[in-house]
Each structure stands twice: as structure tokens, then as C-alpha cells.
XYZ file of C-alpha atoms in Angstrom:
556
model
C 7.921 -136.487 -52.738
C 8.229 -139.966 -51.111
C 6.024 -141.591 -49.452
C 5.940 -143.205 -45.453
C 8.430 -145.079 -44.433
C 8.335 -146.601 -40.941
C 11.279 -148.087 -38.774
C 10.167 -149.750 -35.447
C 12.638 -152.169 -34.626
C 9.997 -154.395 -33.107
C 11.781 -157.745 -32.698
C 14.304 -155.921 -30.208
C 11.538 -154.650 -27.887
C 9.430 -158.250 -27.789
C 13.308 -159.413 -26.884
C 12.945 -158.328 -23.569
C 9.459 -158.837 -22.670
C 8.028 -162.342 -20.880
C 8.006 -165.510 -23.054
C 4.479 -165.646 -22.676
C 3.813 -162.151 -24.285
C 6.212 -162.919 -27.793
C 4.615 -165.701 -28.536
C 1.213 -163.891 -28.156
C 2.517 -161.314 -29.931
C 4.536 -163.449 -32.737
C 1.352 -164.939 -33.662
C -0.225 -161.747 -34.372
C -1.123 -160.310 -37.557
C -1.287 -156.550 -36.639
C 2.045 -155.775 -35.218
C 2.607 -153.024 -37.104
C -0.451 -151.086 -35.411
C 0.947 -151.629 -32.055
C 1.006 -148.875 -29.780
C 2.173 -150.389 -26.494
C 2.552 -153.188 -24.079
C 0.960 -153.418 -20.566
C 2.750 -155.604 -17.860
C 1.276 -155.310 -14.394
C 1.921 -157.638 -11.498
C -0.758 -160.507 -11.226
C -3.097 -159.390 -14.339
C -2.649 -160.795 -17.326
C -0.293 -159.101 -20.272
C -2.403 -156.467 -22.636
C -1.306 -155.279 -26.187
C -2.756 -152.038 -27.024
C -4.041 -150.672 -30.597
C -5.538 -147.865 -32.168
C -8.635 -148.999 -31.605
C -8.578 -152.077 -29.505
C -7.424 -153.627 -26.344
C -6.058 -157.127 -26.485
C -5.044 -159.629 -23.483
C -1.884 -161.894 -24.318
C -1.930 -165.563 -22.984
C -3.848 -166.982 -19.955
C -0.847 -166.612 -17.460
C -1.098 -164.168 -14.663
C 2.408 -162.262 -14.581
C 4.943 -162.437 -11.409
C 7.168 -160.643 -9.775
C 9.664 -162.707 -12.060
C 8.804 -161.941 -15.059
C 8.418 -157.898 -14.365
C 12.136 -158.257 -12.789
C 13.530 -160.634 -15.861
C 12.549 -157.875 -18.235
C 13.978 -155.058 -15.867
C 16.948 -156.973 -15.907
C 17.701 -156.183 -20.017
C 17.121 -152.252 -19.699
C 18.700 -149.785 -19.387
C 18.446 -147.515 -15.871
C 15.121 -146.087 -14.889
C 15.675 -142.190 -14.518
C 13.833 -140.005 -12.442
C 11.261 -139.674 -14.062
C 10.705 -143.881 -13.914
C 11.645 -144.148 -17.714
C 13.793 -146.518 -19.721
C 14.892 -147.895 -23.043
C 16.550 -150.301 -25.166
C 19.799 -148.951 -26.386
C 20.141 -148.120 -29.945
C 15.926 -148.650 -30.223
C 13.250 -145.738 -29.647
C 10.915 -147.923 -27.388
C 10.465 -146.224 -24.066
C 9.810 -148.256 -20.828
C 7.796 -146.313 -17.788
C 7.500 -148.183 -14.532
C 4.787 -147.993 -12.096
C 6.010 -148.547 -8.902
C 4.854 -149.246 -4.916
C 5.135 -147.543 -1.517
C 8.582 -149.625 -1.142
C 9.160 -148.034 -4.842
C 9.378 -151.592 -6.643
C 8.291 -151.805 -10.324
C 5.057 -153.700 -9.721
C 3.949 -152.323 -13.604
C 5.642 -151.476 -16.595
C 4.118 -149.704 -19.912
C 6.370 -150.595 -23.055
C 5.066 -148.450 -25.808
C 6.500 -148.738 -29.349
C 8.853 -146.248 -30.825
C 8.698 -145.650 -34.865
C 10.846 -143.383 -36.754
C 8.761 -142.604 -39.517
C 10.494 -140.910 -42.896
C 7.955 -138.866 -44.546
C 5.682 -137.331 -42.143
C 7.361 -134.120 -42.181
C 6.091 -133.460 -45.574
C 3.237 -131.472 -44.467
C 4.735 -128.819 -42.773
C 8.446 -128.950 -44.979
C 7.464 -125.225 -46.540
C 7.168 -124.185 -42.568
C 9.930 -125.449 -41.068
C 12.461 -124.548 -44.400
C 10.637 -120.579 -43.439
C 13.107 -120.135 -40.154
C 10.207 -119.274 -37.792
C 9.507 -121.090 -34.405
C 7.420 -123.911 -34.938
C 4.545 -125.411 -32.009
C 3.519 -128.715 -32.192
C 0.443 -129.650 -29.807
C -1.378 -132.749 -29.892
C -3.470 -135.628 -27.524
C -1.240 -138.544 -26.505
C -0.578 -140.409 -28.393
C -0.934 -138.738 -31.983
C 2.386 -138.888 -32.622
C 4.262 -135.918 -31.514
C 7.591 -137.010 -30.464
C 7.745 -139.263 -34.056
C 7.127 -135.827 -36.008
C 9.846 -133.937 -33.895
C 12.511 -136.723 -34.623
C 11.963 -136.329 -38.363
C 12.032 -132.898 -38.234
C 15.429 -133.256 -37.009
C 17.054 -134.784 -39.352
C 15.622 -133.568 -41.874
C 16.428 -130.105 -40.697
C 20.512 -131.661 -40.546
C 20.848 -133.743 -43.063
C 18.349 -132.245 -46.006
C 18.295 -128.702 -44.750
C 22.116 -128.565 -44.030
C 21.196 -126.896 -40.399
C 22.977 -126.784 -37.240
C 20.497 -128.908 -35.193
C 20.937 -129.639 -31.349
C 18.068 -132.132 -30.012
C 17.195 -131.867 -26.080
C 16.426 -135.084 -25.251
C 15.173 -135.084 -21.467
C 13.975 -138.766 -21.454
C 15.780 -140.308 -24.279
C 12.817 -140.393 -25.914
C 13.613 -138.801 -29.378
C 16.819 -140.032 -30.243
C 16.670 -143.662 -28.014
C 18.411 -144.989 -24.957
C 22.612 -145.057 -24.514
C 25.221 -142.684 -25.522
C 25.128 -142.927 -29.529
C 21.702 -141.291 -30.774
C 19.477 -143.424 -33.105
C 19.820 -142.658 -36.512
C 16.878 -141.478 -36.966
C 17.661 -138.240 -36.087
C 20.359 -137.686 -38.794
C 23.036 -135.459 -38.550
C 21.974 -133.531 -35.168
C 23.068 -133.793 -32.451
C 21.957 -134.830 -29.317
C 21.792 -133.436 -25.419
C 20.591 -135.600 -22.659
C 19.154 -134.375 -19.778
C 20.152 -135.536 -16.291
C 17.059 -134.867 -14.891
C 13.639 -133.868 -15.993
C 13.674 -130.422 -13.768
C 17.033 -129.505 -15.450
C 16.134 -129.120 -18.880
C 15.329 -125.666 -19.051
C 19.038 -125.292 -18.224
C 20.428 -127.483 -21.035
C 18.324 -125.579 -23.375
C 19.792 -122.567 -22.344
C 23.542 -124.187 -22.273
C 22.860 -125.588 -26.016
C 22.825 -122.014 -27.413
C 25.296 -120.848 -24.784
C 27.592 -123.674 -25.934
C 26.992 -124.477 -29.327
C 26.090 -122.360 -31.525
C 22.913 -124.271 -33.082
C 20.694 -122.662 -35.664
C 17.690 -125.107 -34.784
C 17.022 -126.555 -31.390
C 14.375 -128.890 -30.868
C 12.518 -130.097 -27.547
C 10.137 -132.537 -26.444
C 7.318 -131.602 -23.914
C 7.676 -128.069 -22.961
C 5.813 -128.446 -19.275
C 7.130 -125.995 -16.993
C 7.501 -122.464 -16.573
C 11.051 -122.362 -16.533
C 11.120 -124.091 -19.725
C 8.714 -121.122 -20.994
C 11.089 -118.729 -19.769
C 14.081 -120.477 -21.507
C 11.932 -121.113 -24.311
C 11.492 -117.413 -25.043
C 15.434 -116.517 -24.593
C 15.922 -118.951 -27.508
C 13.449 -117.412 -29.733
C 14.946 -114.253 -28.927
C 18.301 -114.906 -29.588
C 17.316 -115.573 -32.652
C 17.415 -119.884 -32.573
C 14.804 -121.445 -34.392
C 13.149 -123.305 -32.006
C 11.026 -126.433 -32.763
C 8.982 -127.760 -29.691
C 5.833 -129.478 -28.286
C 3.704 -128.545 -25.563
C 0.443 -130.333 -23.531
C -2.991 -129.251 -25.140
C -4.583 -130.354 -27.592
C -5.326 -126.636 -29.451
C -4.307 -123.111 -28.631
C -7.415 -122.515 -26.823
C -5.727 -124.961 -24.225
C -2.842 -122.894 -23.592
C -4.676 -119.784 -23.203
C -6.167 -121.753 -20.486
C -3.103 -123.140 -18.929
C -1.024 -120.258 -16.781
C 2.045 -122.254 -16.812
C 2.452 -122.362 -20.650
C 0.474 -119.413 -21.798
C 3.706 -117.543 -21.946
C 4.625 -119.778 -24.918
C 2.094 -118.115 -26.912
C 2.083 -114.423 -25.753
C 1.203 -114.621 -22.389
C -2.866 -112.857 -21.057
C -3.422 -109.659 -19.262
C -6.343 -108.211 -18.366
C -6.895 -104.634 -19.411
C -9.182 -101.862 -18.036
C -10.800 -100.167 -21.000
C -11.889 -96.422 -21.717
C -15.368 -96.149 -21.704
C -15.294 -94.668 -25.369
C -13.393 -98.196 -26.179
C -15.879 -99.784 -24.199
C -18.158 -98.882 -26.687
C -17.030 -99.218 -29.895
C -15.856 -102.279 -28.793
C -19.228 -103.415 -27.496
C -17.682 -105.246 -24.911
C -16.969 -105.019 -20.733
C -14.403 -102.388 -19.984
C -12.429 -105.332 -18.355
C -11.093 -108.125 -21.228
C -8.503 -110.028 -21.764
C -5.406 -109.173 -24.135
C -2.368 -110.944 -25.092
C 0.184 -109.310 -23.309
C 3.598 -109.652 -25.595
C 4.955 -110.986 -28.706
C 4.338 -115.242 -29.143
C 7.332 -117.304 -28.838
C 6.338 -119.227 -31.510
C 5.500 -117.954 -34.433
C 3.761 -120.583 -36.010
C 1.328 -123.459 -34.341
C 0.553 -126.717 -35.316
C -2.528 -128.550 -34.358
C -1.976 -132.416 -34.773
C -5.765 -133.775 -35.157
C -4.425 -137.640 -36.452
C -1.398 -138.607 -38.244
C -2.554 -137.538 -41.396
C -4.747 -134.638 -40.822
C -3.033 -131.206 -39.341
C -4.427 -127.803 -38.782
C -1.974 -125.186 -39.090
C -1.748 -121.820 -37.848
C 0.508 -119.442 -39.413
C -0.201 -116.310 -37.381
C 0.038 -117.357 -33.807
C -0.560 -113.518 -32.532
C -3.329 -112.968 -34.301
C -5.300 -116.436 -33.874
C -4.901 -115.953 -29.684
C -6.082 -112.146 -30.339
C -9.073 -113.619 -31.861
C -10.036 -116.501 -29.260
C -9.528 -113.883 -26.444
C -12.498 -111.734 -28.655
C -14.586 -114.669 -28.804
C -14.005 -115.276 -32.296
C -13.105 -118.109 -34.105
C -10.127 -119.112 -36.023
C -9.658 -120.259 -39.110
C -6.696 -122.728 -39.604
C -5.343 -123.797 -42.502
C -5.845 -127.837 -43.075
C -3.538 -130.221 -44.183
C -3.371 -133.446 -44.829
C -1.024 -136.308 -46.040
C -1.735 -139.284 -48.161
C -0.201 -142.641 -48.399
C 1.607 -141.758 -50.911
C 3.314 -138.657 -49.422
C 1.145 -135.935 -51.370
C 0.139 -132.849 -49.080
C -3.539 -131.509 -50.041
C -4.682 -128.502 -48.619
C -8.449 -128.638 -47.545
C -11.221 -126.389 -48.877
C -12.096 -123.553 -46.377
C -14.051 -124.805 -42.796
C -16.911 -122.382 -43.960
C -18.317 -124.838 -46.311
C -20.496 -126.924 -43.911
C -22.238 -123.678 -42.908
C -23.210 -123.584 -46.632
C -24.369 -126.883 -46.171
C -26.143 -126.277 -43.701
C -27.557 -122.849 -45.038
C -28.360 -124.587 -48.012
C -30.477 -127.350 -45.985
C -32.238 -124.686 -43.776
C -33.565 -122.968 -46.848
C -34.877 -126.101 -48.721
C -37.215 -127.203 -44.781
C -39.963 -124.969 -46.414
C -40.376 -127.121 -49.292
C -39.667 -130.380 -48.238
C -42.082 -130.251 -45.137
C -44.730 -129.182 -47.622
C -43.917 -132.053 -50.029
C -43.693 -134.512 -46.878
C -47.757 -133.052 -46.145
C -48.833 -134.042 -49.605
C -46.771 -137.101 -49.983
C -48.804 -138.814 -46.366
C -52.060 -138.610 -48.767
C -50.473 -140.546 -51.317
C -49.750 -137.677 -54.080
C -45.773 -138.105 -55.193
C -46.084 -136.419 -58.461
C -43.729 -133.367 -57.790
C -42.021 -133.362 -61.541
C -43.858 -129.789 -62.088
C -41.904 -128.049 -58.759
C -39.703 -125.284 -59.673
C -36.445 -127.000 -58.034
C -34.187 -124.254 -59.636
C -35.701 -121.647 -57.796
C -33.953 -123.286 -54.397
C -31.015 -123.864 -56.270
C -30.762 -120.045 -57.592
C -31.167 -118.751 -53.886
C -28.260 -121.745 -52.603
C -26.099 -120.608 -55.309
C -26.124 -117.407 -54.374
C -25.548 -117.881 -50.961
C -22.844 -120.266 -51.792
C -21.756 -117.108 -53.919
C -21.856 -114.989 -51.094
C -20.157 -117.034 -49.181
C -17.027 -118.012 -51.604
C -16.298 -114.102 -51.739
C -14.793 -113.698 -48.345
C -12.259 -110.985 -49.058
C -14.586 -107.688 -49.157
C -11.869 -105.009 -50.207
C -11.912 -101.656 -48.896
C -10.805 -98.787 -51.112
C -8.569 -96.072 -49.249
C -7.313 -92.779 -50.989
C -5.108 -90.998 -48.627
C -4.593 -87.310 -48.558
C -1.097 -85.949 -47.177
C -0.440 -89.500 -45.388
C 3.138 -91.630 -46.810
C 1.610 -93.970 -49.191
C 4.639 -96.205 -48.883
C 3.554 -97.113 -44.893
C -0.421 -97.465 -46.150
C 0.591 -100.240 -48.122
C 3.528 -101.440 -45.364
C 0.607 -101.677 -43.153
C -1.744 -103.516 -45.503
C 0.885 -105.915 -46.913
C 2.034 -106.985 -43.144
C -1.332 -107.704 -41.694
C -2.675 -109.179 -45.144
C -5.740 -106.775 -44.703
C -8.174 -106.920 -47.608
C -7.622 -103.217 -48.708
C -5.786 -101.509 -51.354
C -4.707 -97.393 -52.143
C -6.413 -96.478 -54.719
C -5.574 -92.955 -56.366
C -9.353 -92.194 -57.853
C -11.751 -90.638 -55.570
C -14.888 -92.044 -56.926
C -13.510 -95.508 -56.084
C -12.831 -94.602 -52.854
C -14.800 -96.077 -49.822
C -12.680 -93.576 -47.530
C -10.794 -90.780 -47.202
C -7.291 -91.064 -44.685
C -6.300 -87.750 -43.806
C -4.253 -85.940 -41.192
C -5.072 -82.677 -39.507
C -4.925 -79.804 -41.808
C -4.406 -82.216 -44.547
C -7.293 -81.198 -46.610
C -6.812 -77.487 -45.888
C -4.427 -77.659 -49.191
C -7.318 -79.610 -51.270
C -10.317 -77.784 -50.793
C -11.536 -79.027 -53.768
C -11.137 -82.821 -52.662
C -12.931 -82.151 -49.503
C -16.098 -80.689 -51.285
C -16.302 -83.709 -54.245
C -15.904 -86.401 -51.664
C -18.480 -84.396 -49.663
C -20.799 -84.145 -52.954
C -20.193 -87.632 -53.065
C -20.724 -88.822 -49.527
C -17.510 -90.334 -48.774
C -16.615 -90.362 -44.949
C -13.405 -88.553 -44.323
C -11.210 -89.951 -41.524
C -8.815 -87.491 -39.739
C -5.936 -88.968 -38.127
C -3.836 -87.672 -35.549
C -0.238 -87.911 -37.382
C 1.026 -90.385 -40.271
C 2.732 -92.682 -38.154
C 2.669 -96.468 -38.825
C 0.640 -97.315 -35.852
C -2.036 -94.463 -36.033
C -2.040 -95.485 -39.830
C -2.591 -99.328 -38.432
C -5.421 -98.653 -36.011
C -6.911 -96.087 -38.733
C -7.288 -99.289 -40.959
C -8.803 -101.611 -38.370
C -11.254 -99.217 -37.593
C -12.302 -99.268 -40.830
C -12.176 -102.609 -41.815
C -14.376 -103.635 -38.846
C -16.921 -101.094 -40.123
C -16.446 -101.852 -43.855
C -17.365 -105.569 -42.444
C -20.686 -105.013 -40.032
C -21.789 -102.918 -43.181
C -21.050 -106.061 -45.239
C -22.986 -108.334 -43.268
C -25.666 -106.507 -42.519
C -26.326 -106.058 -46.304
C -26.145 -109.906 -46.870
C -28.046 -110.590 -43.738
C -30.891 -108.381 -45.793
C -30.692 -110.159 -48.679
C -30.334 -113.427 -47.305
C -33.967 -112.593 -45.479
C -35.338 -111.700 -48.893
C -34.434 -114.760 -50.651
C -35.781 -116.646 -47.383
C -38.913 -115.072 -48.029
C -39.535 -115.632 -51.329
C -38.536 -119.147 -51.057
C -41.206 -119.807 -48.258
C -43.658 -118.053 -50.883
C -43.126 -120.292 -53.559
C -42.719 -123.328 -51.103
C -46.356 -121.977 -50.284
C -47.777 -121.657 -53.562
C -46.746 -125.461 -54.539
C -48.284 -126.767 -51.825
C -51.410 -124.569 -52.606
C -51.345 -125.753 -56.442
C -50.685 -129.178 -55.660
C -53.733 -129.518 -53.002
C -55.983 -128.467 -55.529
C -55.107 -130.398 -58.454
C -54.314 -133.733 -57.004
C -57.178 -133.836 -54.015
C -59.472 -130.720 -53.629
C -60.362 -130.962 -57.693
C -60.421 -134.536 -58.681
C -61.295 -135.998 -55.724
C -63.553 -133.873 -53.854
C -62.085 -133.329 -50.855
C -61.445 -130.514 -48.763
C -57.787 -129.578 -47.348
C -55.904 -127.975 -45.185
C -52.282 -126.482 -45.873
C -49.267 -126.062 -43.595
C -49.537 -122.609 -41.415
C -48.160 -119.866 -42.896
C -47.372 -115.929 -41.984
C -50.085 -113.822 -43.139
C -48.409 -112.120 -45.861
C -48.444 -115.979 -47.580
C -51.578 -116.661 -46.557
C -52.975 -114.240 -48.596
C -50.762 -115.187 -51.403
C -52.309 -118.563 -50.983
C -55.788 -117.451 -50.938
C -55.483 -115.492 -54.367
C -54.290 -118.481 -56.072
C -57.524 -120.363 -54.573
C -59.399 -117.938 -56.305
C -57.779 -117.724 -59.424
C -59.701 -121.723 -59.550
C -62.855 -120.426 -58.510
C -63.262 -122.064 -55.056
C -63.866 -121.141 -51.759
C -61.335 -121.535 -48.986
C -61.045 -119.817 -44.839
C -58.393 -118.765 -42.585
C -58.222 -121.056 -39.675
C -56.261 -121.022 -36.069
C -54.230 -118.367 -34.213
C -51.081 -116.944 -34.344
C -48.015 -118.981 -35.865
C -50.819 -121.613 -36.587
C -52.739 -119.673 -39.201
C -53.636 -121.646 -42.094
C -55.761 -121.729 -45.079
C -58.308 -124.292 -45.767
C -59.716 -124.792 -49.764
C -63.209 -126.515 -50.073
C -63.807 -128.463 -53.151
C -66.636 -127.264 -55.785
């Protein structure tokens, strides 16, 4: 795997620009983070970074100098863009009431080798691929490589759609860093929806690939692509899905939202409003690709099901990548391990706000404290946590085994057939199914396993059988660790309590002869509390109300 390699072909953009701004510029020591170059009539010239703003010279710019650098572009389009022929730097003009270019925005264009790295396995898959990004993150550089290396490495029939010149560079002959595919430019920006459509009309591509998906037309066109069977490799405004389930014009692109009128049985086992929001059809792309920097992508490999889940209110989970400097891909750990963190902090407040108590009167002996108790209950949180995939056990009863495990295999549901009852968490039957297994019925009766009774032993009552259970299997789940988790929270606070306790005497109430007063506690500790007090012989009272019970020990 190589690493980065970046092409800019600087020197040919600071060509054009005023004399002023390359000598600024030559002088500098962090070209190679440029992003872009402001020139706007009477202000002085501005290089932009990554994370910086920097003014070039001390000479306010004219009308001259904007018009000197017109003068070695190419032809502003419709959409007020221009380039350098043979470069990728694109040129967008600001322009008057009298529409003259009184402002120009030159920002940098970089082929950089490499970066497809990250998402090779998803592109080499054949599935539609969504790229969605800020400005700026480096969209249109990703696409590019993608390209070529979906001609030259991948041996693919590639056709680019190149509305503003932006991905394969300004004049007739396409930059080379697009490889082997080909290129179709785009008269204007309002037409592209049609050259999409004319590419597969035309010729016969296997991978077509299109910068800034913005209207609904393109949506439309979009989706005939995908249909047609045209792998279709694209970016769209937003910054995450959530943004295009928001957007009406480009929702399409990921399913397109209806709102449905539910049953009032659905209602209910839904636990929701009998008026929600569903996606309303199949994704256009199959696959979605947060870019969060240049190096660090979150990828989502089930489009369908990750809009189904924002539209419940849930949250995704997105696989992350990211890509070193030395062109390695490394797959991060699992976004639920900060809420183990922060689990893990919640549980250890007890203690450490009874250790800060003691420690304001001076005592910072804590060697004796029973750390690995806190550590046993985090572990098995952390435990609890790690084992995400809680299997359910299904033994089916006059139902196809072969679409069972169709239907499990295809959604990736944690569940497996299993053929012995007694592992069995259900039983999937059909009407009349157990009517030839009496003797089934009456042991998984005996045993109290729930029987489920499904109309017929199609694959989508089999489906909705399944995710019925699941969701059950998984409340049941929860509310079991929920239970524990309260248990371990409570004896935690308990021994939290009795430290403190312990502590109090023998470092202050004892040896020094002073009385004390502990942290408030629940009753139930309290009382823990005051048996240890006795256990030394002394004499100690429940003080204050409410939460602010607490126990004070007198010396001897």
C-alpha cells in the first residue's frame, strides 16, 4: 500500500496571479497547505490556510490587476468559474450590477494518489458509493482518484461528468489525474442531469462519477443510473445523512420520506404517534461516506437501514476509518467506548467525593481502600458492554429452514436455527403447524418457551416474525443489565460509604478527638454506617432531612 502522493502544480496558478501576490507567496514557507487565493478590488490580496488567514503585500489591488489575471484564463462559464488549462485550480469570480469581475477566489487544485485507500474494498464491491462532506474537506480530490483508479487499476469503463471542469481541469484534454476515464463536460450547470443520462445512453460505462449532486433532476437521473445497473460514484451537500433527510431536494438520493398513518395496534407496540416518518423506497446509493477530515472517514455500509434508524430516533453506528501517512487504513474501535468511559467515571464520583471530604482535613493516607472493588464493577460493565451481539435462539416448526437463515444472513441479525428445543428462546410456527407435534407443544410448554404463530412461511412474514422478536429479545436484555448495573451501583456507594466511615474514625474521631460528620447518604447506608460506628464502641446521630441525611460519630 503506498503512501500520499500530492500533485498541485502550484507554480502555474501563482503564474497568473498579480506580481505583488508571487512574491508574497514565493517567500512563503507553507505553500503546500494552501487552500486558496482571495483577490478583491481595493483590499489587499489574502492567502488562505487550514487554519489561518494571511494578507499578501501592502498594495491595495486595481481594476488592473483583477483584469491582467482574467486576461490568462480560460472563459468564465455560467456558473462564473474558470481554470488554467491542463491544471486543476478553479477560478470563481464575484462580479457587480454591470456584471464585472470586481473579485476573484483562486483555490488550489491537488490530485492526490493514495487517498482512495480507505474506501478501495468499497468501491472494488460494485455498489453506489455517496460521498458527503463540509467544504472544503476534500471531496472533489477523493472523486478524481477514484477515477482513475477505478480505469486504470480496476480495468473499468469509467465516464467522469465534469459540470465545472473541476475534476479533470480546464480545456479539452482531461488532466491526468484522472487516468484512463474519460471525461464529459457540461455546457451548463442546469444541463447535467441530461449528460448523465446521455453517458449511459451513449456509452456504455460501467462506473460514472459526478461532482455535486444539487438538484432534483439530478436525483431523478441519479436513480435511473443506479437502476440501470451503472455504478454510480457521486457527492452531494451535507455534511451527514441526517442532512439529507432534512433536505427535500436530495432526500430522494437516499430513499426518499413519507409519512405513514399507523394502526393503533402498531401504534402501540411501537410506542410511538400513529403518524411517523418512513423511508419511502429503495436508496440510490447503497453505501455512504461521511468525510469528517482528510484522514478520518465514517462509513456507512447499509444506507437503508442507517436512514430507517435516524427516522426512529436512533442512532447510527458507522464504521470509522482512518488513513495514516504512510497509506495504512486502521479501523477504529467501536463509538460505544466513551460511554464506558464515562460509565466507568460515574461509578467511581461516590468514592472520590468521599476521599476529596477527608483529604480538605489533611488525611491522604488512602493505601488501605479497596480500589479493586471499582475496578471489578467497571470491568464488568466494560464486559457488558463489549458483548453487543445478544443471540436469539429460534427452532422452527413446519417453517422452510432454508429462508430462516436467508432472512438472518441478509439482515446480519444476531440469531441462529437451532434444532434443540431446550436451547431455544422461541418457537416459529405456522397455523396448524404444531397440530402434527403435540408432543413439542407440551415440552416447550413444560418449559415455558413462547410459541409464535405466523400467518404463512413466506420470506417477509418470516422477516417481520424475527424483528419482532429481536426487539423483544433486546428490551429483555437491557432491562436485565439495567438491574444489575443498579446493583453494582449500590454496592459501590456502600463501600464508598464504609471507607469514608472507617477512615473518619481512625485518622480524626480516634486519635485526635474530634467529632465528624460524613457525606449524606440514603438510609439504607446510613445504617450501614452506623453499625460500623458501633462495632468501635462510640456514639454517633442521624442529622438533616431528606437527601441530606447524614451520620455524625462523636469521639470517646
Amino acid at each position: 500500500m503506498q503512501a500520499k502522493q500530492i500533485t498541485d502544480d502550484l507554480n502555474k496558478l501563482l503564474e497568473v496571479l498579480p506580481p505583488i501576490v508571487q512574491k508574497a507567496l514565493a517567500e512563503s514557507n507553507s505553500k503546500d497547505d494552501l487552500i486558496e487565493v482571495v483577490l478583491d478590488l481595493g483590499r489587499l490580496p489574502e492567502a488562505r490556510y487550514p487554519s489561518q488567514s494571511i494578507t499578501l503585500g501592502n498594495k491595495y489591488l486595481s481594476i488592473n490587476d483583477l483584469q491582467a489575471t482574467i486576461n490568462q484564463l480560460g472563459k468564465f462559464g455560467s456558473d462564473n468559474r474558470a481554470g488554467i488549462e491542463r491544471t486543476l485550480h478553479r477560478i470563481s469570480a464575484i462580479r457587480n450590477r454591470k456584471n464585472d469581475v470586481i473579485g476573484l477566489t483562486c483555490r488550489v487544485g491537488r490530485a492526490v494518489f493514495g487517498t482512495v485507500a480507505i474506501v478501495r474494498d468499497l468501491i472494488e464491491s460494485g455498489q453506489s458509493l455517496l460521498l458527503m462532506g463540509r467544504p472544503g474537506v476534500g471531496k472533489t480530490t477523493v472523486l478524481r482518484e477514484i477515477a482513475r483508479v477505478m480505469a486504470d487499476d480496476l480495468q473499468r469503463r469509467v465516464i467522469v461528468i465534469d459540470t465545472s471542469n473541476e475534476i479533470a481541469g480546464d480545456g479539452d484534454i482531461p488532466h491526468p489525474a484522472i487516468g484512463r476515464a474519460r471525461r464529459m463536460q457540461v455546457t451548463q450547470p442546469e444541463y447535467q442531469h441530461q449528460v448523465m443520462i446521455e453517458a449511459v445512453e451513449n456509452h456504455m460505462p460501467e462506473v460514472i462519477v459526478v461532482d455535486e449532486i444539487g438538484t432534483e433532476l439530478d436525483t431523478q437521473a441519479a436513480r435511473t443510473i443506479a437502476e440501470r445497473g451503472v455504478q454510480l460514484i457521486a457527492t452531494a451537500h451535507g455534511n451527514a445523512l441526517s442532512n439529507l433527510i432534512k433536505n427535500p431536494t436530495l432526500c430522494d438520493l437516499i430513499g426518499g420520506i413519507q409519512s405513514v398513518t399507523l394502526g393503533d395496534d402498531e401504534a402501540r407496540r411501537r410506542r410511538t404517534q400513529k403518524t411517523v416518518l418512513e423511508r419511502a423506497a429503495e436508496p440510490t446509493f447503497t453505501i455512504a461516506v461521511e468525510i469528517n477530515s482528510r484522514s478520518c472517514w465514517s462509513i456507512h455500509k447499509d444506507v437503508a437501514n442507517t436512514v430507517d434508524l435516524l427516522l426512529r430516533g436512533e442512532p447510527p453506528h458507522p464504521q470509522e476509518r482512518t488513513l495514516g501517512n504512510n497509506g495504512k487504513v486502521r479501523l477504529l474501535g467501536n463509538t460505544k467506548i466513551s460511554s464506558i468511559v464515562k460509565e466507568s467515571r460515574s461509578n467511581k464520583a461516590n468514592l472520590s467525593e468521599s476521599i476529596n471530604n477527608l483529604s480538605s482535613l489533611g488525611i491522604t493516607d488512602f493505601d488501605s481502600i479497596p480500589k479493586e472493588n471499582l475496578s471489578c464493577i467497571t470491568n464488568q460493565q466494560a464486559v457488558k458492554e463489549k458483548d453487543k451481539s445478544i443471540s436469539l435462539q429460534i427452532l422452527c416448526c413446519e417453517i422452510s429452514h432454508q429462508i430462516v437463515e436467508e432472512a438472518i444472513r441478509h439482515h446480519a441479525w444476531p440469531a441462529r436455527r437451532t434444532e434443540k428445543l431446550e436451547e431455544a428462546d422461541v418457537v416459529i410456527t405456522i397455523r396448524n403447524g404444531l397440530s402434527h407435534n403435540p408432543a413439542l407443544r407440551k415440552e416447550a410448554r413444560k418449559l415455558q418457551i413462547p410459541i409464535l404463530v405466523i400467518k404463512s412461511d413466506t420470506l417477509h412474514q418470516i422477516e417481520r416474525a424475527i424483528k419482532r422478536l429481536l426487539n423483544r429479545h433486546q428490551i429483555e436484555a437491557n432491562s436485565k443489565n439495567v438491574s444489575s448495573k443498579n446493583i453494582c451501583a449500590d454496592r459501590d456507594n456502600e463501600i464508598a460509604a464504609l471507607e469514608e466511615c472507617r477512615l473518619a474514625l481512625e485518622k480524626i474521631v480516634v486519635p485526635l478527638g474530634r467529632p465528624m460528620e460524613l457525606l449524606p447518604r440514603n438510609m439504607k447506608v446510613l445504617q450501614v454506617q452506623v453499625d460500623l460506628v458501633h462495632r468501635y464502641r462510640l456514639r454517633c446521630d442521624i442529622f438533616g432531612d431528606g437527601d441530606q441525611q447524614r451520620l455524625r460519630v462523636y469521639p470517646p
